[in-house]
Short mmCIF file of N, CA and C in Angstrom, two decimals:
data_model
loop_
_atom_site.label_atom_id
_atom_site.label_comp_id
_atom_site.label_asym_id
_atom_site.label_seq_id
_atom_site.Cartn_x
_atom_site.Cartn_y
_atom_site.Cartn_z
N MET A 1 142.89 28.08 69.58
CA MET A 1 143.19 27.76 70.90
C MET A 1 143.89 29.03 71.61
N PRO A 2 143.50 29.44 72.83
CA PRO A 2 144.03 30.66 73.46
C PRO A 2 145.51 30.47 73.81
N ALA A 3 146.18 31.54 73.78
CA ALA A 3 147.59 31.45 74.22
C ALA A 3 147.64 32.06 75.64
N PHE A 4 148.55 31.57 76.46
CA PHE A 4 148.67 31.86 77.84
C PHE A 4 150.07 32.41 78.19
N HIS A 5 150.09 33.28 79.13
CA HIS A 5 151.39 33.72 79.71
C HIS A 5 151.28 33.31 81.19
N ILE A 6 152.21 32.53 81.65
CA ILE A 6 152.29 32.05 82.94
C ILE A 6 153.49 32.71 83.67
N ARG A 7 153.20 33.23 84.87
CA ARG A 7 154.34 34.03 85.55
C ARG A 7 154.12 33.82 87.07
N ALA A 8 155.15 34.13 87.78
CA ALA A 8 155.03 34.18 89.24
C ALA A 8 154.03 35.19 89.67
N SER A 9 153.18 34.89 90.57
CA SER A 9 152.19 35.88 90.94
C SER A 9 152.79 36.96 91.89
N GLN A 10 152.13 38.10 91.98
CA GLN A 10 152.54 39.14 92.88
C GLN A 10 151.34 39.49 93.74
N LEU A 11 151.64 40.30 94.68
CA LEU A 11 150.54 40.74 95.60
C LEU A 11 149.46 41.46 94.86
N SER A 12 149.79 42.13 93.76
CA SER A 12 148.80 42.83 93.02
C SER A 12 147.82 41.89 92.25
N ASP A 13 148.17 40.57 92.15
CA ASP A 13 147.31 39.59 91.54
C ASP A 13 146.36 39.00 92.50
N LEU A 14 146.41 39.41 93.81
CA LEU A 14 145.55 38.87 94.82
C LEU A 14 144.14 38.91 94.56
N PRO A 15 143.56 40.04 94.10
CA PRO A 15 142.08 40.04 93.81
C PRO A 15 141.70 38.99 92.73
N ALA A 16 142.49 38.85 91.66
CA ALA A 16 142.16 37.86 90.71
C ALA A 16 142.33 36.50 91.26
N ILE A 17 143.32 36.10 91.98
CA ILE A 17 143.44 34.84 92.60
C ILE A 17 142.21 34.58 93.52
N LEU A 18 141.95 35.50 94.35
CA LEU A 18 140.81 35.30 95.31
C LEU A 18 139.53 35.10 94.58
N SER A 19 139.30 35.68 93.46
CA SER A 19 138.10 35.46 92.66
C SER A 19 138.10 34.04 92.16
N MET A 20 139.24 33.45 91.72
CA MET A 20 139.33 32.13 91.32
C MET A 20 139.19 31.13 92.48
N VAL A 21 139.73 31.52 93.64
CA VAL A 21 139.54 30.70 94.87
C VAL A 21 138.08 30.53 95.23
N GLU A 22 137.27 31.61 94.99
CA GLU A 22 135.86 31.57 95.33
C GLU A 22 135.18 30.44 94.41
N HIS A 23 135.55 30.40 93.15
CA HIS A 23 135.03 29.39 92.26
C HIS A 23 135.43 28.01 92.65
N LEU A 24 136.66 27.88 92.96
CA LEU A 24 137.23 26.54 93.39
C LEU A 24 136.56 26.08 94.65
N ALA A 25 136.41 27.00 95.64
CA ALA A 25 135.79 26.68 97.01
C ALA A 25 134.37 26.24 96.71
N ALA A 26 133.65 27.00 95.89
CA ALA A 26 132.23 26.64 95.72
C ALA A 26 132.13 25.26 95.07
N ASP A 27 132.98 24.89 94.16
CA ASP A 27 133.02 23.46 93.66
C ASP A 27 133.28 22.43 94.83
N HIS A 28 134.29 22.70 95.62
CA HIS A 28 134.61 21.71 96.58
C HIS A 28 133.56 21.61 97.68
N PHE A 29 132.83 22.68 97.96
CA PHE A 29 131.77 22.54 98.94
C PHE A 29 130.60 21.75 98.34
N THR A 30 130.37 21.74 97.05
CA THR A 30 129.37 20.87 96.55
C THR A 30 129.72 19.40 96.53
N TYR A 31 131.10 19.12 96.56
CA TYR A 31 131.56 17.80 96.69
C TYR A 31 131.43 17.20 98.03
N ASP A 32 131.79 17.92 99.08
CA ASP A 32 131.74 17.45 100.45
C ASP A 32 131.88 18.59 101.44
N ALA A 33 130.90 19.30 101.76
CA ALA A 33 131.06 20.47 102.63
C ALA A 33 131.57 20.19 103.95
N GLU A 34 131.25 18.94 104.51
CA GLU A 34 131.66 18.62 105.88
C GLU A 34 133.10 18.30 106.00
N ARG A 35 133.87 18.20 104.93
CA ARG A 35 135.24 17.97 104.95
C ARG A 35 136.07 19.21 105.34
N PHE A 36 135.50 20.35 105.23
CA PHE A 36 136.19 21.66 105.41
C PHE A 36 135.97 22.24 106.77
N VAL A 37 136.91 22.98 107.30
CA VAL A 37 136.81 23.61 108.60
C VAL A 37 135.92 24.87 108.52
N LEU A 38 135.79 25.47 107.41
CA LEU A 38 134.98 26.64 107.21
C LEU A 38 133.57 26.36 107.05
N SER A 39 132.70 27.26 107.42
CA SER A 39 131.23 26.98 107.41
C SER A 39 130.68 27.36 106.00
N SER A 40 131.40 28.03 105.22
CA SER A 40 130.90 28.49 103.91
C SER A 40 132.08 28.74 102.96
N PRO A 41 131.85 28.46 101.70
CA PRO A 41 132.92 28.82 100.75
C PRO A 41 133.27 30.32 100.70
N ASP A 42 132.31 31.11 101.20
CA ASP A 42 132.57 32.57 101.23
C ASP A 42 133.67 32.96 102.29
N ASP A 43 133.95 32.06 103.24
CA ASP A 43 134.98 32.33 104.18
C ASP A 43 136.35 32.16 103.69
N LEU A 44 136.49 31.30 102.64
CA LEU A 44 137.81 30.95 102.16
C LEU A 44 138.65 32.00 101.65
N PRO A 45 138.14 33.01 100.87
CA PRO A 45 139.08 34.14 100.35
C PRO A 45 139.74 34.84 101.47
N HIS A 46 139.09 34.98 102.67
CA HIS A 46 139.69 35.72 103.80
C HIS A 46 140.88 34.93 104.29
N VAL A 47 140.67 33.63 104.40
CA VAL A 47 141.76 32.80 104.82
C VAL A 47 142.97 32.77 103.87
N TYR A 48 142.59 32.63 102.61
CA TYR A 48 143.64 32.66 101.57
C TYR A 48 144.37 33.94 101.48
N LYS A 49 143.68 35.06 101.63
CA LYS A 49 144.30 36.35 101.54
C LYS A 49 145.41 36.43 102.58
N ASP A 50 145.12 36.11 103.79
CA ASP A 50 146.21 36.10 104.81
C ASP A 50 147.27 35.18 104.53
N TRP A 51 146.98 33.96 104.12
CA TRP A 51 148.04 32.98 103.84
C TRP A 51 148.91 33.41 102.68
N LEU A 52 148.23 33.92 101.65
CA LEU A 52 148.98 34.38 100.47
C LEU A 52 149.91 35.54 100.80
N ILE A 53 149.45 36.41 101.60
CA ILE A 53 150.27 37.63 101.93
C ILE A 53 151.39 37.24 102.84
N ARG A 54 151.16 36.37 103.80
CA ARG A 54 152.26 35.92 104.66
C ARG A 54 153.33 35.08 103.96
N SER A 55 153.00 34.31 102.98
CA SER A 55 153.89 33.39 102.41
C SER A 55 154.36 33.78 101.01
N GLN A 56 154.02 34.95 100.51
CA GLN A 56 154.31 35.32 99.14
C GLN A 56 155.85 35.32 98.85
N SER A 57 156.68 35.61 99.85
CA SER A 57 158.07 35.66 99.59
C SER A 57 158.79 34.40 100.11
N THR A 58 158.03 33.38 100.51
CA THR A 58 158.60 32.18 101.02
C THR A 58 159.25 31.38 99.78
N PRO A 59 160.51 30.98 99.82
CA PRO A 59 161.08 30.28 98.68
C PRO A 59 160.53 28.80 98.51
N ASP A 60 159.89 28.33 99.44
CA ASP A 60 159.36 26.94 99.35
C ASP A 60 157.89 26.89 98.81
N ILE A 61 157.41 28.06 98.43
CA ILE A 61 156.05 28.08 97.91
C ILE A 61 156.02 28.78 96.49
N LEU A 62 155.44 28.04 95.57
CA LEU A 62 155.34 28.59 94.19
C LEU A 62 153.92 29.03 93.98
N TYR A 63 153.87 30.31 93.51
CA TYR A 63 152.64 31.00 93.13
C TYR A 63 152.69 31.32 91.64
N LEU A 64 151.79 30.70 90.93
CA LEU A 64 151.79 30.95 89.44
C LEU A 64 150.40 31.57 89.15
N ILE A 65 150.41 32.47 88.17
CA ILE A 65 149.15 32.99 87.61
C ILE A 65 149.23 32.91 86.13
N ALA A 66 148.16 32.56 85.51
CA ALA A 66 148.05 32.44 84.03
C ALA A 66 147.19 33.54 83.49
N GLU A 67 147.64 34.09 82.53
CA GLU A 67 146.85 35.22 81.74
C GLU A 67 146.67 34.83 80.33
N GLU A 68 145.49 34.99 79.88
CA GLU A 68 145.22 34.71 78.46
C GLU A 68 145.69 35.92 77.72
N THR A 69 146.52 35.76 76.78
CA THR A 69 147.16 36.88 76.07
C THR A 69 146.16 37.64 75.21
N THR A 70 145.09 36.98 74.77
CA THR A 70 144.15 37.78 73.85
C THR A 70 142.86 38.07 74.50
N SER A 71 142.70 38.02 75.77
CA SER A 71 141.43 38.15 76.47
C SER A 71 141.49 39.34 77.35
N PRO A 72 140.33 39.99 77.56
CA PRO A 72 140.24 41.12 78.49
C PRO A 72 140.17 40.62 79.99
N ILE A 73 139.94 39.36 80.14
CA ILE A 73 139.87 38.74 81.50
C ILE A 73 141.40 38.66 81.89
N PRO A 74 141.73 39.35 82.91
CA PRO A 74 143.17 39.37 83.36
C PRO A 74 143.80 38.09 83.75
N ALA A 75 143.06 37.22 84.46
CA ALA A 75 143.65 35.94 84.91
C ALA A 75 142.69 34.77 84.56
N THR A 76 143.27 33.72 84.10
CA THR A 76 142.40 32.61 83.85
C THR A 76 142.75 31.32 84.49
N GLY A 77 143.84 31.43 85.32
CA GLY A 77 144.23 30.17 86.08
C GLY A 77 145.29 30.56 87.06
N TYR A 78 145.46 29.59 87.98
CA TYR A 78 146.62 29.73 89.03
C TYR A 78 146.97 28.43 89.48
N LEU A 79 148.14 28.40 90.09
CA LEU A 79 148.66 27.21 90.78
C LEU A 79 149.40 27.55 92.01
N ILE A 80 149.17 26.93 93.11
CA ILE A 80 149.90 27.13 94.32
C ILE A 80 150.50 25.83 94.72
N ALA A 81 151.80 25.74 94.91
CA ALA A 81 152.45 24.46 95.28
C ALA A 81 153.50 24.79 96.37
N GLU A 82 153.82 23.80 97.11
CA GLU A 82 154.80 23.99 98.19
C GLU A 82 155.75 22.80 98.31
N SER A 83 157.06 23.13 98.49
CA SER A 83 157.98 21.99 98.59
C SER A 83 158.19 21.59 100.09
N PHE A 84 158.30 20.34 100.28
CA PHE A 84 158.54 19.80 101.61
C PHE A 84 159.72 18.90 101.64
N ALA A 85 160.43 18.91 102.74
CA ALA A 85 161.54 17.94 102.93
C ALA A 85 160.94 16.53 103.21
N ALA A 86 161.77 15.59 103.14
CA ALA A 86 161.23 14.22 103.47
C ALA A 86 160.68 14.20 104.80
N GLN A 87 159.54 13.44 104.95
CA GLN A 87 158.81 13.41 106.22
C GLN A 87 158.61 11.88 106.60
N ALA A 88 159.60 11.38 107.24
CA ALA A 88 159.59 9.95 107.54
C ALA A 88 158.31 9.55 108.35
N GLN A 89 157.81 10.40 109.22
CA GLN A 89 156.61 9.96 109.94
C GLN A 89 155.40 9.86 109.03
N TYR A 90 155.44 10.34 107.81
CA TYR A 90 154.34 10.16 106.84
C TYR A 90 154.77 9.27 105.72
N TRP A 91 155.89 8.66 105.85
CA TRP A 91 156.53 7.78 104.85
C TRP A 91 156.69 8.48 103.52
N SER A 92 156.93 9.80 103.51
CA SER A 92 157.07 10.48 102.21
C SER A 92 158.43 11.06 102.03
N PRO A 93 158.95 10.92 100.76
CA PRO A 93 160.15 11.52 100.35
C PRO A 93 159.89 13.06 100.15
N ALA A 94 160.99 13.78 99.96
CA ALA A 94 160.89 15.19 99.66
C ALA A 94 159.94 15.29 98.38
N HIS A 95 159.07 16.24 98.51
CA HIS A 95 158.04 16.38 97.40
C HIS A 95 157.51 17.76 97.27
N VAL A 96 156.94 18.01 96.14
CA VAL A 96 156.18 19.28 95.91
C VAL A 96 154.70 18.89 96.05
N TYR A 97 154.00 19.62 96.93
CA TYR A 97 152.62 19.35 97.04
C TYR A 97 151.79 20.48 96.37
N ILE A 98 150.95 20.08 95.45
CA ILE A 98 150.07 21.10 94.77
C ILE A 98 148.87 21.33 95.69
N HIS A 99 148.79 22.60 96.29
CA HIS A 99 147.70 22.90 97.06
C HIS A 99 146.48 23.21 96.23
N ASP A 100 146.61 23.96 95.13
CA ASP A 100 145.55 24.36 94.23
C ASP A 100 146.05 24.40 92.77
N ILE A 101 145.17 23.99 91.91
CA ILE A 101 145.36 24.31 90.47
C ILE A 101 143.98 24.65 90.01
N TYR A 102 143.87 25.71 89.31
CA TYR A 102 142.57 26.14 88.79
C TYR A 102 142.64 26.74 87.43
N CYS A 103 141.74 26.36 86.56
CA CYS A 103 141.61 26.99 85.25
C CYS A 103 140.20 27.39 85.10
N ALA A 104 139.97 28.66 84.65
CA ALA A 104 138.59 29.09 84.48
C ALA A 104 137.92 28.21 83.43
N ALA A 105 136.60 28.15 83.50
CA ALA A 105 135.86 27.24 82.62
C ALA A 105 136.19 27.39 81.20
N HIS A 106 136.25 28.62 80.73
CA HIS A 106 136.52 28.81 79.25
C HIS A 106 137.96 28.43 78.87
N ALA A 107 138.85 28.25 79.83
CA ALA A 107 140.23 27.87 79.52
C ALA A 107 140.55 26.37 79.71
N ARG A 108 139.54 25.58 80.11
CA ARG A 108 139.70 24.18 80.32
C ARG A 108 139.94 23.47 78.89
N HIS A 109 140.59 22.46 78.87
CA HIS A 109 140.88 21.69 77.68
C HIS A 109 141.65 22.49 76.61
N SER A 110 142.43 23.51 77.10
CA SER A 110 143.14 24.38 76.21
C SER A 110 144.61 24.15 76.33
N GLY A 111 145.10 23.32 77.29
CA GLY A 111 146.53 23.17 77.53
C GLY A 111 146.99 23.98 78.68
N LEU A 112 146.16 24.79 79.25
CA LEU A 112 146.60 25.66 80.38
C LEU A 112 147.01 24.84 81.60
N GLY A 113 146.13 23.89 81.95
CA GLY A 113 146.37 23.05 83.08
C GLY A 113 147.75 22.31 82.95
N HIS A 114 147.96 21.76 81.71
CA HIS A 114 149.20 21.05 81.39
C HIS A 114 150.36 22.09 81.55
N ALA A 115 150.22 23.30 81.15
CA ALA A 115 151.32 24.30 81.20
C ALA A 115 151.68 24.62 82.72
N LEU A 116 150.60 24.69 83.54
CA LEU A 116 150.77 25.01 84.98
C LEU A 116 151.52 23.86 85.63
N ILE A 117 151.09 22.60 85.34
CA ILE A 117 151.83 21.43 85.87
C ILE A 117 153.27 21.36 85.38
N ALA A 118 153.48 21.72 84.14
CA ALA A 118 154.84 21.73 83.62
C ALA A 118 155.72 22.70 84.38
N HIS A 119 155.22 23.87 84.77
CA HIS A 119 155.91 24.77 85.51
C HIS A 119 156.22 24.17 86.93
N ALA A 120 155.27 23.57 87.53
CA ALA A 120 155.44 22.98 88.82
C ALA A 120 156.50 21.87 88.78
N LYS A 121 156.53 21.12 87.68
CA LYS A 121 157.55 20.00 87.47
C LYS A 121 158.91 20.64 87.38
N HIS A 122 159.05 21.71 86.58
CA HIS A 122 160.33 22.34 86.45
C HIS A 122 160.83 22.92 87.77
N TRP A 123 159.96 23.55 88.50
CA TRP A 123 160.21 24.11 89.76
C TRP A 123 160.76 23.03 90.75
N ALA A 124 160.03 21.86 90.77
CA ALA A 124 160.46 20.70 91.58
C ALA A 124 161.83 20.19 91.21
N LYS A 125 162.02 20.09 89.98
CA LYS A 125 163.37 19.60 89.47
C LYS A 125 164.49 20.57 89.86
N SER A 126 164.22 21.86 89.83
CA SER A 126 165.15 22.80 90.15
C SER A 126 165.59 22.71 91.61
N LYS A 127 164.74 22.12 92.45
CA LYS A 127 164.97 21.95 93.89
C LYS A 127 165.44 20.54 94.14
N ASN A 128 165.72 19.74 93.08
CA ASN A 128 166.20 18.33 93.22
C ASN A 128 165.09 17.50 93.86
N ILE A 129 163.87 17.82 93.66
CA ILE A 129 162.78 16.99 94.19
C ILE A 129 162.23 16.14 93.02
N THR A 130 161.92 14.93 93.32
CA THR A 130 161.48 13.98 92.30
C THR A 130 160.05 13.57 92.39
N GLN A 131 159.32 14.14 93.23
CA GLN A 131 157.93 13.68 93.39
C GLN A 131 157.10 14.94 93.55
N ILE A 132 155.87 14.88 92.95
CA ILE A 132 154.75 15.89 93.09
C ILE A 132 153.56 15.13 93.63
N ARG A 133 152.84 15.74 94.56
CA ARG A 133 151.68 15.17 95.18
C ARG A 133 150.53 16.18 95.23
N GLY A 134 149.40 15.72 95.42
CA GLY A 134 148.24 16.51 95.63
C GLY A 134 147.00 15.78 96.00
N LEU A 135 145.96 16.48 96.48
CA LEU A 135 144.69 15.74 96.88
C LEU A 135 143.70 16.22 95.91
N ILE A 136 142.84 15.31 95.49
CA ILE A 136 141.74 15.65 94.58
C ILE A 136 140.44 15.11 95.26
N ALA A 137 139.43 15.91 95.30
CA ALA A 137 138.14 15.45 95.83
C ALA A 137 137.59 14.25 95.09
N SER A 138 137.19 13.22 95.84
CA SER A 138 136.88 12.04 95.17
C SER A 138 135.74 12.10 94.17
N GLU A 139 134.86 13.23 94.32
CA GLU A 139 133.79 13.50 93.45
C GLU A 139 134.31 14.20 92.14
N ASN A 140 135.53 14.73 92.16
CA ASN A 140 135.98 15.50 91.06
C ASN A 140 136.60 14.61 89.98
N LYS A 141 135.72 13.95 89.18
CA LYS A 141 136.18 12.98 88.20
C LYS A 141 137.04 13.65 87.16
N ALA A 142 136.63 14.87 86.73
CA ALA A 142 137.40 15.57 85.65
C ALA A 142 138.86 15.83 86.14
N ALA A 143 139.02 16.28 87.40
CA ALA A 143 140.42 16.50 87.91
C ALA A 143 141.18 15.21 87.97
N SER A 144 140.60 14.14 88.45
CA SER A 144 141.26 12.85 88.54
C SER A 144 141.72 12.42 87.11
N ALA A 145 140.84 12.59 86.11
CA ALA A 145 141.19 12.12 84.75
C ALA A 145 142.25 13.00 84.29
N PHE A 146 142.30 14.28 84.55
CA PHE A 146 143.35 15.25 84.16
C PHE A 146 144.66 14.81 84.67
N PHE A 147 144.76 14.56 86.00
CA PHE A 147 146.00 14.20 86.67
C PHE A 147 146.59 12.89 86.18
N ILE A 148 145.71 11.89 85.98
CA ILE A 148 146.07 10.61 85.51
C ILE A 148 146.59 10.75 84.03
N LYS A 149 145.94 11.57 83.29
CA LYS A 149 146.45 11.73 81.90
C LYS A 149 147.87 12.40 81.90
N LYS A 150 148.21 13.25 82.90
CA LYS A 150 149.49 13.86 83.10
C LYS A 150 150.56 12.98 83.68
N GLY A 151 150.15 11.71 83.95
CA GLY A 151 151.20 10.74 84.52
C GLY A 151 151.14 10.53 86.02
N PHE A 152 150.23 11.19 86.69
CA PHE A 152 150.07 11.04 88.09
C PHE A 152 149.40 9.69 88.33
N ARG A 153 149.58 9.09 89.52
CA ARG A 153 148.89 7.80 89.93
C ARG A 153 148.16 8.01 91.14
N ILE A 154 147.13 7.22 91.38
CA ILE A 154 146.40 7.29 92.65
C ILE A 154 147.25 6.49 93.63
N ALA A 155 147.60 7.18 94.77
CA ALA A 155 148.54 6.62 95.71
C ALA A 155 147.81 6.35 97.07
N ALA A 156 146.72 6.95 97.31
CA ALA A 156 146.02 6.75 98.60
C ALA A 156 144.54 7.29 98.40
N HIS A 157 143.73 6.91 99.34
CA HIS A 157 142.47 7.48 99.43
C HIS A 157 142.18 8.10 100.86
N GLU A 158 141.89 9.29 100.88
CA GLU A 158 141.64 9.93 102.20
C GLU A 158 140.29 9.47 102.73
N MET A 159 140.20 9.10 103.96
CA MET A 159 138.95 8.60 104.57
C MET A 159 138.66 9.60 105.64
N VAL A 160 137.36 9.96 105.73
CA VAL A 160 136.83 10.99 106.68
C VAL A 160 135.64 10.34 107.42
N TYR A 161 135.64 10.46 108.68
CA TYR A 161 134.51 10.07 109.48
C TYR A 161 134.12 11.19 110.41
N ASP A 162 132.85 11.67 110.25
CA ASP A 162 132.34 12.80 111.03
C ASP A 162 131.75 12.34 112.33
N LEU A 163 132.17 12.86 113.41
CA LEU A 163 131.64 12.66 114.71
C LEU A 163 130.62 13.66 115.06
N HIS A 164 129.34 13.29 114.82
CA HIS A 164 128.32 14.26 115.12
C HIS A 164 127.69 13.91 116.48
N GLU A 165 127.35 14.93 117.18
CA GLU A 165 126.66 14.62 118.53
C GLU A 165 125.25 14.55 118.40
#
């Protein structure tokens, strides 16, 4: 089983993260392309690049990158999470929201996803936050099973209705 080193990402990790974002976006566009504001998964790295650069030093956002210690592939996974104060209008307590978690295909079922989630849990607890949330594409059965196995529960279903002219 591969060994991983997980650390806070830096701007120099941006090319590796954007490469993984491309894979993640391609998967999500196959699930439901009409859910996204972008017309193509190719547009997403540009949006992410700006967002990652702007928010890299924000204390409310956690950027993690995972490197396989014995592989020439520099990065094999990442996690981006953000902490939010309680939002009464959404009926939500203070929480950490996982924007993205990604593990390269060869690193899946290796414990990497578990390790990334463990880092996010530790970060949330360090902020006195007791809840972690995230969205999973309804078609992504593997991700749903992963999160349920990690103790997450299904709390809502997002509904989308497209108004086509």
